[in-house]
mmCIF file of C-alpha atoms in Angstrom:
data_model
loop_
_atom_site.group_PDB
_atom_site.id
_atom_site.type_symbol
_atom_site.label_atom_id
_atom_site.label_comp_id
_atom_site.label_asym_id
_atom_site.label_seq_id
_atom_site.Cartn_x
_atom_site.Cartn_y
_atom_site.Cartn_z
ATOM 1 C CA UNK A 207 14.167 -18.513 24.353
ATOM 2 C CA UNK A 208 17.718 -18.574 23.382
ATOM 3 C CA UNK A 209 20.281 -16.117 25.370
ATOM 4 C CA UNK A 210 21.718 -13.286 23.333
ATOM 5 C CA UNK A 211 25.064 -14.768 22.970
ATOM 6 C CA UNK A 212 23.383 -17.373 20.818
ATOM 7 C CA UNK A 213 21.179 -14.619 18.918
ATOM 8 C CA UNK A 214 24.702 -12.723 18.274
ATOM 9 C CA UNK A 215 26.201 -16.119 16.338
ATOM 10 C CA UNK A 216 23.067 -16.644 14.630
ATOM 11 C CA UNK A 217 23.365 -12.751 13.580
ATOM 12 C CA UNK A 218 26.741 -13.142 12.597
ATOM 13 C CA UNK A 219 26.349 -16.558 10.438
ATOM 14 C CA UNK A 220 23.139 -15.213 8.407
ATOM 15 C CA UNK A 221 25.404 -12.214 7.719
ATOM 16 C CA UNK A 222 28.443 -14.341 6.556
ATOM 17 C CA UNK A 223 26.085 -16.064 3.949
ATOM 18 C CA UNK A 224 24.696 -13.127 2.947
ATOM 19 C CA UNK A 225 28.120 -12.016 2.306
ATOM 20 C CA UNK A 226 28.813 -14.980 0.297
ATOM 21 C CA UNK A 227 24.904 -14.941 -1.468
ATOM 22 C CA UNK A 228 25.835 -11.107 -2.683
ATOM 23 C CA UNK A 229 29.207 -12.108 -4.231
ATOM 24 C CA UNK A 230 27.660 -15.312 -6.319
ATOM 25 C CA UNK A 231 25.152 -12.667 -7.625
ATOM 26 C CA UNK A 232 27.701 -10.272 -8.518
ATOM 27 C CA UNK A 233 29.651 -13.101 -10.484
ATOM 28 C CA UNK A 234 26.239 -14.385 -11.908
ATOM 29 C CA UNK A 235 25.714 -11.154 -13.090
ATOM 30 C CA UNK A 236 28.927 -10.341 -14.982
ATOM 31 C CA UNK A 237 28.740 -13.922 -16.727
ATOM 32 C CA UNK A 238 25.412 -13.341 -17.819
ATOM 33 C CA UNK A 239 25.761 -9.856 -19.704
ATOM 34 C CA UNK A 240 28.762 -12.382 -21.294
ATOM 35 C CA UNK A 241 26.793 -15.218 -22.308
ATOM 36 C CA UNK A 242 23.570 -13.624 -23.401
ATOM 37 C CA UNK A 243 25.786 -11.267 -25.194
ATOM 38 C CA UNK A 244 27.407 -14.162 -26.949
ATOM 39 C CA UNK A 245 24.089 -15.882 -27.230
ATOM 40 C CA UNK A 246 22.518 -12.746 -28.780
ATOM 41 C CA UNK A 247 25.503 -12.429 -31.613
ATOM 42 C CA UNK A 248 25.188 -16.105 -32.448
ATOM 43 C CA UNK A 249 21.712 -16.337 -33.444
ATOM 44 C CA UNK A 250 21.611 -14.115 -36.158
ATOM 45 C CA UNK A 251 24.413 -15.877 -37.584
ATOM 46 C CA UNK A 252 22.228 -19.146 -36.804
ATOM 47 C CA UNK A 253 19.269 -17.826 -38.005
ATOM 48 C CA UNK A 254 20.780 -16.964 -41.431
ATOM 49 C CA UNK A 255 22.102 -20.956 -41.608
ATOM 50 C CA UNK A 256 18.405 -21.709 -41.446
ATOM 51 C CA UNK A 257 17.420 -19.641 -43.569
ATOM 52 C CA UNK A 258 19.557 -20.348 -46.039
ATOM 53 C CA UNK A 259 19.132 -24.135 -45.740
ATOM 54 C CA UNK A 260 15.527 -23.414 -46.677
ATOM 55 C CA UNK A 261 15.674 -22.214 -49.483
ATOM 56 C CA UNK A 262 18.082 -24.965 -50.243
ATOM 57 C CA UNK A 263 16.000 -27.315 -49.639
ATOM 58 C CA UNK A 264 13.797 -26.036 -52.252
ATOM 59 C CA UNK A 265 16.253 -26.555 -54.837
ATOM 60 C CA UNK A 266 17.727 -29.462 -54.068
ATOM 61 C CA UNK A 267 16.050 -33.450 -53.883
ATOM 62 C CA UNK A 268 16.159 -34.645 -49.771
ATOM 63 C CA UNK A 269 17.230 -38.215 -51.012
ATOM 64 C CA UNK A 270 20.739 -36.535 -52.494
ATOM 65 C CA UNK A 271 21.054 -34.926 -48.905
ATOM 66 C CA UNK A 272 20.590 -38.210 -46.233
ATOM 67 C CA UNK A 273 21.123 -35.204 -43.480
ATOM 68 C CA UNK A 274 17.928 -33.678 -44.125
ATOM 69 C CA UNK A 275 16.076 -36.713 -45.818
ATOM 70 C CA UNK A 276 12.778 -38.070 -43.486
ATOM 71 C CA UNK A 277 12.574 -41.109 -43.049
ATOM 72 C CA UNK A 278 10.681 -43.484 -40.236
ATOM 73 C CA UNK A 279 11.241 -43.209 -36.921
ATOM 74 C CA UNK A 280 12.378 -46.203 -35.137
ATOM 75 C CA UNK A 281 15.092 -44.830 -32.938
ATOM 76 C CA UNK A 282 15.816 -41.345 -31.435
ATOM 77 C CA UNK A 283 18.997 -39.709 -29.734
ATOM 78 C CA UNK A 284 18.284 -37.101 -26.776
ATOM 79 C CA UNK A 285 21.059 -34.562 -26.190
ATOM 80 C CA UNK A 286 20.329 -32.892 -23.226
ATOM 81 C CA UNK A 287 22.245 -29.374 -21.949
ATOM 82 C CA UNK A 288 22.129 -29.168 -18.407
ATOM 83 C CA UNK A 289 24.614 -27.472 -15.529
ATOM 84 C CA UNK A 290 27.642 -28.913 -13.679
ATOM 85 C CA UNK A 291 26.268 -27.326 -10.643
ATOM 86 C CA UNK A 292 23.195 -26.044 -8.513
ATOM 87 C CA UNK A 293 22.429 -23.306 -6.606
ATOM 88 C CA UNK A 294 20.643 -21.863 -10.037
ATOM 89 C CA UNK A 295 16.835 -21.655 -8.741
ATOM 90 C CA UNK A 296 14.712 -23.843 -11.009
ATOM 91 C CA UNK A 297 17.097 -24.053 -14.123
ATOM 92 C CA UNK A 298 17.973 -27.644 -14.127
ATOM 93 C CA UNK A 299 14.619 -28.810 -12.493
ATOM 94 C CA UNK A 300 12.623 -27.026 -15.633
ATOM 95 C CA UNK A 301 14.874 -28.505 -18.176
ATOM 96 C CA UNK A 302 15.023 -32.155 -16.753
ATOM 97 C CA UNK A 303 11.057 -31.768 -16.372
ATOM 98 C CA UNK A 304 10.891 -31.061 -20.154
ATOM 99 C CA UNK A 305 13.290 -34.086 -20.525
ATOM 100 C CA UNK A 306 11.397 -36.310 -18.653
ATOM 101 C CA UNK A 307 7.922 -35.043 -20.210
ATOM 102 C CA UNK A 308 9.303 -35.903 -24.004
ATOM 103 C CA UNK A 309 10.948 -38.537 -22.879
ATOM 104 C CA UNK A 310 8.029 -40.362 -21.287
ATOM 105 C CA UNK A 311 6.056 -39.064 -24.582
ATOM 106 C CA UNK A 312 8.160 -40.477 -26.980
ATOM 107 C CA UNK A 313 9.885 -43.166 -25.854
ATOM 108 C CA UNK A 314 8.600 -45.020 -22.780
ATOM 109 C CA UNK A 315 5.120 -46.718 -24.463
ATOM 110 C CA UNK A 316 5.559 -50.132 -25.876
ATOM 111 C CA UNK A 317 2.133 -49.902 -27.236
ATOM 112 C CA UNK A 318 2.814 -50.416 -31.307
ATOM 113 C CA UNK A 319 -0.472 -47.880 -31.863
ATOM 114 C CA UNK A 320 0.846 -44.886 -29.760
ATOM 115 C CA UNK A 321 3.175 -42.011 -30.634
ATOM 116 C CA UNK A 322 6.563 -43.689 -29.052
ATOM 117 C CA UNK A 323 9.693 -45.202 -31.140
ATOM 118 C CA UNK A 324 9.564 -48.532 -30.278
ATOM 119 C CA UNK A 325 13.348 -48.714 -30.485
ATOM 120 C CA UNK A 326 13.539 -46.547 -27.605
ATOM 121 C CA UNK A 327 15.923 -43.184 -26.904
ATOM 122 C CA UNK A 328 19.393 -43.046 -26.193
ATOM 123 C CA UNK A 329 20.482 -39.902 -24.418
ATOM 124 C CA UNK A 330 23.915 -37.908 -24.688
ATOM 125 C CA UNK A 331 24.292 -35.075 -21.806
ATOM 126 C CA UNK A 332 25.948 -32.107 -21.033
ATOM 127 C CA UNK A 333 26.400 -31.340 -17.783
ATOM 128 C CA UNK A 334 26.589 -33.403 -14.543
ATOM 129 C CA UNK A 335 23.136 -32.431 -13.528
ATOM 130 C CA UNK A 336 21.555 -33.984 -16.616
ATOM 131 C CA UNK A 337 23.838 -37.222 -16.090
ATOM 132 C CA UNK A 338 22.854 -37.723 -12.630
ATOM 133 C CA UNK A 339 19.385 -37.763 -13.100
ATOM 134 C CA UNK A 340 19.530 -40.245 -16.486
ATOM 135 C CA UNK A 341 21.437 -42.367 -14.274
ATOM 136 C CA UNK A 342 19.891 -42.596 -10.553
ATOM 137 C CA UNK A 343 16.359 -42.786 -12.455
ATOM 138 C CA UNK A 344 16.901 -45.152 -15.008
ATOM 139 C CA UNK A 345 15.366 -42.385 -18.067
ATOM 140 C CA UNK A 346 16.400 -43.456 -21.263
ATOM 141 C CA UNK A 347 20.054 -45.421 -22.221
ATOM 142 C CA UNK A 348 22.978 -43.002 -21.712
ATOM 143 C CA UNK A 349 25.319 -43.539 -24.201
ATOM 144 C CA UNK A 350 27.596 -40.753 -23.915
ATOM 145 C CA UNK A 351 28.416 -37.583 -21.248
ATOM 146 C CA UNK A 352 30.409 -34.639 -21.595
ATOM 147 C CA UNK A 353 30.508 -31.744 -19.105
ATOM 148 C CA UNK A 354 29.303 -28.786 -19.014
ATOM 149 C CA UNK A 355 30.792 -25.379 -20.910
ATOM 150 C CA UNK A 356 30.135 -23.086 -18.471
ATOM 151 C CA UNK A 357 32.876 -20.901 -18.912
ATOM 152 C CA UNK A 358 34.596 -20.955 -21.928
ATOM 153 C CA UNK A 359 33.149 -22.075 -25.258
ATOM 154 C CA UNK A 360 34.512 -22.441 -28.804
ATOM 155 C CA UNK A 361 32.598 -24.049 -31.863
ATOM 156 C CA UNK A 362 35.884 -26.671 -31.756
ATOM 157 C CA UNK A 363 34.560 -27.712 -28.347
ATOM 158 C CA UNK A 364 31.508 -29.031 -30.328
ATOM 159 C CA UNK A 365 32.931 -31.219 -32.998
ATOM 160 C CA UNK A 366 32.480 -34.611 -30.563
ATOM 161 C CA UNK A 367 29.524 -34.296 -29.896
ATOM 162 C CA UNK A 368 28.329 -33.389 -33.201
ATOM 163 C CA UNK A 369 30.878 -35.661 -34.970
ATOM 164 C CA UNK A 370 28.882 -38.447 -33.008
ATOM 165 C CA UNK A 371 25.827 -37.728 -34.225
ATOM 166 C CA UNK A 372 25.885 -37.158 -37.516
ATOM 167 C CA UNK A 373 28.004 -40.678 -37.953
ATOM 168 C CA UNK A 374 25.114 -42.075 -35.955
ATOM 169 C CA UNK A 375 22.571 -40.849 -38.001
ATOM 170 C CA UNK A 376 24.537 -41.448 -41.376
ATOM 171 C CA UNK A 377 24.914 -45.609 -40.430
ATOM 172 C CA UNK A 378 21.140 -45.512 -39.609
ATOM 173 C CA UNK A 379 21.574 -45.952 -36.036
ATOM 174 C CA UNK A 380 19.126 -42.832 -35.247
ATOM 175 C CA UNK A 381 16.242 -41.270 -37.302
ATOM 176 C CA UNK A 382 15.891 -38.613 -35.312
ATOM 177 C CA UNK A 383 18.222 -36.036 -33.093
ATOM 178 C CA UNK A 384 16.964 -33.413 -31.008
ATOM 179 C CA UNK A 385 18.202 -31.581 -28.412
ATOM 180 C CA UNK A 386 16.533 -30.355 -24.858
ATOM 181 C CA UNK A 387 17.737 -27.340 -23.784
ATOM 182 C CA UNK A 388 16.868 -23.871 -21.623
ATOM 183 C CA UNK A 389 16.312 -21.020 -24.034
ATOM 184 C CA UNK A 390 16.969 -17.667 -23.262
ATOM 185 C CA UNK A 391 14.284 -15.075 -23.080
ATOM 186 C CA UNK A 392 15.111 -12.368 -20.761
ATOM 187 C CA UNK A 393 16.882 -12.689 -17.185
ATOM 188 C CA UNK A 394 13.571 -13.095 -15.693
ATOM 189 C CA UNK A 395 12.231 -15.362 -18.265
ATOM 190 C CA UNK A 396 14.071 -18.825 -19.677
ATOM 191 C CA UNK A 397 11.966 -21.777 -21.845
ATOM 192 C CA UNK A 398 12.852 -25.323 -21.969
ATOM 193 C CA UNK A 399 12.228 -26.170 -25.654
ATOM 194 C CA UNK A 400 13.066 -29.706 -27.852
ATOM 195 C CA UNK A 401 14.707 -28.369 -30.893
ATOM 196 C CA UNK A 402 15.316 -31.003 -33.842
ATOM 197 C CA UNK A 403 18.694 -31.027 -34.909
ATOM 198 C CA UNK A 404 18.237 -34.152 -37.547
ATOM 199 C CA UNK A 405 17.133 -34.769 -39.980
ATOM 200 C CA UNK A 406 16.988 -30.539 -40.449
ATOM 201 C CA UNK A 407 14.097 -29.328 -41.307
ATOM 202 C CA UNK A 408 12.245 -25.437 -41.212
ATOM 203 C CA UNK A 409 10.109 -26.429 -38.124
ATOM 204 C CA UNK A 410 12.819 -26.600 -35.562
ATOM 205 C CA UNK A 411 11.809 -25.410 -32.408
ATOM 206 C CA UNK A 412 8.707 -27.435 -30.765
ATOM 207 C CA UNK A 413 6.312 -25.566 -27.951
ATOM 208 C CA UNK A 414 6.248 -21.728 -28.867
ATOM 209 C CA UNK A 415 7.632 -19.448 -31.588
ATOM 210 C CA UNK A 416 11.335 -18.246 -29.863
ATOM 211 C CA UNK A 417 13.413 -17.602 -32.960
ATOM 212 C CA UNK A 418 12.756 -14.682 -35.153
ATOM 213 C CA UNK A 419 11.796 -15.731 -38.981
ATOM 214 C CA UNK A 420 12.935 -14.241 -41.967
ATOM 215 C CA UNK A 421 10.807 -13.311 -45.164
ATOM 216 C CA UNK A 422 12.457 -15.413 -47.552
ATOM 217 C CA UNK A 423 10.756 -12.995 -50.512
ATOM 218 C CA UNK A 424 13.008 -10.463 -48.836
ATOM 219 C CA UNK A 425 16.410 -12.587 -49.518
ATOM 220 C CA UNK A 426 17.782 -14.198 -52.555
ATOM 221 C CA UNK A 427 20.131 -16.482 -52.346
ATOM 222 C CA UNK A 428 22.818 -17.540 -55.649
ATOM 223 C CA UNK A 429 24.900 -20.760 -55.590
ATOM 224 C CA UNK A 430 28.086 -21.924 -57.065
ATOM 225 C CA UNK A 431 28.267 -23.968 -58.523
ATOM 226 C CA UNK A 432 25.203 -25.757 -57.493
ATOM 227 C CA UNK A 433 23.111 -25.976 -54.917
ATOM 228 C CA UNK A 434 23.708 -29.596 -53.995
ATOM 229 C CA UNK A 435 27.304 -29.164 -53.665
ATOM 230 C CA UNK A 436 26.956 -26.197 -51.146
ATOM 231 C CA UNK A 437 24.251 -28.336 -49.377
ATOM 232 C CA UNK A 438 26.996 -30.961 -48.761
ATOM 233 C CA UNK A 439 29.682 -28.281 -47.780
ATOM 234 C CA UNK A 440 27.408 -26.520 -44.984
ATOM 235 C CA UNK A 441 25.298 -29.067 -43.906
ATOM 236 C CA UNK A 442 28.069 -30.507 -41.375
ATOM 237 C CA UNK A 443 29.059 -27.350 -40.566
ATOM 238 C CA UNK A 444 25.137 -26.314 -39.676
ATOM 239 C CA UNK A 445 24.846 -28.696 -37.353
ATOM 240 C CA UNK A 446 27.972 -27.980 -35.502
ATOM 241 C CA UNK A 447 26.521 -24.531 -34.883
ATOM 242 C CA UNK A 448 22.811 -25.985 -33.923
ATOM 243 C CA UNK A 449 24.284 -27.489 -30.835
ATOM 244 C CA UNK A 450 26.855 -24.380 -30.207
ATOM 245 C CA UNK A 451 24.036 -22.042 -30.306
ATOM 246 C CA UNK A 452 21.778 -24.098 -27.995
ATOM 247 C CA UNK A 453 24.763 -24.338 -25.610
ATOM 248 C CA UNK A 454 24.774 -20.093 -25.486
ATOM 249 C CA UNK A 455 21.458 -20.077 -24.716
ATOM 250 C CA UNK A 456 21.680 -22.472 -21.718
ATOM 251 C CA UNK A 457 24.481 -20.892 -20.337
ATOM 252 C CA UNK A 458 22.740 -17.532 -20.586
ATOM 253 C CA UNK A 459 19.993 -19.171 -19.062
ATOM 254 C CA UNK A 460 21.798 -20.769 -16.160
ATOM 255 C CA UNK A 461 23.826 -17.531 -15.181
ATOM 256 C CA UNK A 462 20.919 -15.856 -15.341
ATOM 257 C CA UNK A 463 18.564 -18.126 -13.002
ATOM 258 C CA UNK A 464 21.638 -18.389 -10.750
ATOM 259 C CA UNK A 465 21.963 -14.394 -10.415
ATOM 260 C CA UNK A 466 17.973 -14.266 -9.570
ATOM 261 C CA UNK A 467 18.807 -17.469 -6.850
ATOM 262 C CA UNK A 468 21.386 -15.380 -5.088
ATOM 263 C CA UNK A 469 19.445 -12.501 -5.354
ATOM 264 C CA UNK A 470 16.425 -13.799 -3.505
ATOM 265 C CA UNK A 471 18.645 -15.784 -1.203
ATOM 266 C CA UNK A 472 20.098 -12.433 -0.227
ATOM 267 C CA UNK A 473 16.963 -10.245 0.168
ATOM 268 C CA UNK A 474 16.161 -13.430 2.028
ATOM 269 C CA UNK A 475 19.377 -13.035 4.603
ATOM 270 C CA UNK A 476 18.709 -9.483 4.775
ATOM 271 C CA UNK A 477 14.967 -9.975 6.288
ATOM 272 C CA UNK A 478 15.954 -13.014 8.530
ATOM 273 C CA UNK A 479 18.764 -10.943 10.109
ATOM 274 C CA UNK A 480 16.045 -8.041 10.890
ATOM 275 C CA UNK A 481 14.121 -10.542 12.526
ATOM 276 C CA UNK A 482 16.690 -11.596 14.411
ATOM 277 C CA UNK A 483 18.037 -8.519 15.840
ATOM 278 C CA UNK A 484 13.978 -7.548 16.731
ATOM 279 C CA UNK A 485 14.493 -10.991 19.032
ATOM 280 C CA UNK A 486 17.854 -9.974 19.888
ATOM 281 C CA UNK A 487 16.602 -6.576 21.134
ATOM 282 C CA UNK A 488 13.675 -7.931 22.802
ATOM 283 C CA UNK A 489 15.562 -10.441 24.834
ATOM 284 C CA UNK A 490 18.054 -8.547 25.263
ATOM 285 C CA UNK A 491 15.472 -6.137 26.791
ATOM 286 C CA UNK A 492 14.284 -8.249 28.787
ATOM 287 C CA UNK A 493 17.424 -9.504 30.501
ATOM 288 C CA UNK A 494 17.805 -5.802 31.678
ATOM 289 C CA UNK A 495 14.944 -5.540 32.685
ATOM 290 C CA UNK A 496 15.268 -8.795 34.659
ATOM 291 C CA UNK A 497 18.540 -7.842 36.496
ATOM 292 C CA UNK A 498 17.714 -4.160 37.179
ATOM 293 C CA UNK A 499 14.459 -5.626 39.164
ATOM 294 C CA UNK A 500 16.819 -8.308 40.376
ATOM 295 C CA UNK A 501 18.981 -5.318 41.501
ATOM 296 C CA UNK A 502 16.139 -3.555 42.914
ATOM 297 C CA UNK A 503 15.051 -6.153 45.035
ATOM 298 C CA UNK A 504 18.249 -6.297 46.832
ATOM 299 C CA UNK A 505 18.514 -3.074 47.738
ATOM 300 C CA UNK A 506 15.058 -3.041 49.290
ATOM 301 C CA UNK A 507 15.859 -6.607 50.994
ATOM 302 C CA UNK A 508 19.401 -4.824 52.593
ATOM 303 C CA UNK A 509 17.115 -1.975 53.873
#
């Protein structure tokens, strides 16, 4: 059993992480109400873009537009949106999971009969996390990385990544971009989901229903001076705003697994110091009980 001098550092160190635990979840915390705030006042605005580049769609020929045309799928780009750091519970393991899942799914069989792209997937990252694993296990060609925007975000900050691509996509290169990211739910609650981002089409979100649709009876739209040339003027601009949007909802995500992390790891501190100061008392119990028989015994041998 260890002596109560050793009980009294473990006491003390538990207590100085605890101390450190509670302040990450107070920071956690305040930049979660932040992001989810500015997750939750970019989606309507991102919902609308959708919207309104359905109904587009319906008035305009997909072969005028090569940003929302289909065409076969022979090659595919992966962005994925991951965090810089850990200590965020099960955030980065859920998304890379997901990664790894679609991944394997769609790009890993040779077999000409099965579902993959035979060209393979090339993967651009956000976030250290994400890099790491693409690069110790070998998933997919990494082509580009950029780290994450964990504190400060603008829509300029986006224009790389998106800049790359849409040029990509324009020269042929890819047939397909999607991006892998955590979606926000609630604070409890986050959902890794593959989102196409070209070409862009209705259907964007893949595993579960996590944007609200609109009626499009309920919303008419008018163009000037025609439809095509607004297609061409927001379609750039749309994308930029895909990848913004999916970069809110990961950081809302991430702040928000962090803040439940700390939180457990301090209810966690909390219940290992009460067990150490029951072991503390009992030994320390028993030491006094140990010298005042000690004591005892002494004055009955000097009788």
């Amino acid at each position: 059993m260890a002596s109560t001098q050793e009980f009294r550092r473990r006491i003390k160190s538990v207590n100085n992480t605890k101390q450190i635990t509670k302040a990450m979840q107070m920071i956690a915390s305040i930049k979660m109400q932040k992001s989810v705030k500015a997750a939750q006042t970019a989606r309507a605005y991102i919902q609308n873009a959708w919207n309104m580049l359905s109904r587009l769609a319906k008035l305009t020929l997909p072969e005028n537009h090569p940003l929302i045309a289909d065409r076969p799928i022979k090659k595919m780009a992966i962005i994925l949106v991951s965090s810089d750091r850990g200590l965020c519970g099960s955030y980065n393991s859920e998304v890379l999971k997901k990664f790894l899942q679609f991944e394997k799914e769609m790009c890993a069989c040779n077999d000409e009969t099965c579902r993959a792209y035979q060209g393979g997937c090339d993967v651009i990252t956000i976030g250290k996390k994400g890099a790491e694993f693409v690069k110790r296990y070998k998933v997919g060609r990494l082509i580009a990385e950029f780290p994450g925007f964990e504190s400060k975000i603008s829509v300029d900050d986006i224009i790389p990544i998106s800049k790359l691509t849409n040029e990509e996509f324009l020269k042929g290169n890819y047939d397909r971009v999607v991006v892998i990211y955590s979606h926000f739910v609630s604070s409890l609650k986050q959902v890794p989901v593959v989102k196409q981002l070209l070409p862009i089409v209705d259907d964007h979100i893949d595993h579960g229903e996590v944007w609200e649709k609109t009626d499009e009876n309920e919303v008419e739209f008018k163009f000037e001076p025609t439809a095509d040339e607004v297609m061409d003027g927001i379609l750039r601009q749309v994308l930029r705003t895909q990848i913004y949007g999916s970069i809110l909802e990961a950081n809302a995500s991430m702040y928000s697994a962090q803040m439940v992390a700390m939180q457990s790891a301090t209810d966690n501190a909390e219940d290992l110091v009460s067990e150490l100061k029951l072991l503390y008392n009992s030994v320390r119990q028993d030491n006094i009980t140990r010298e005042i028989a000690e004591i005892s015994g002494a004055a009955e041998a000097m009788k």
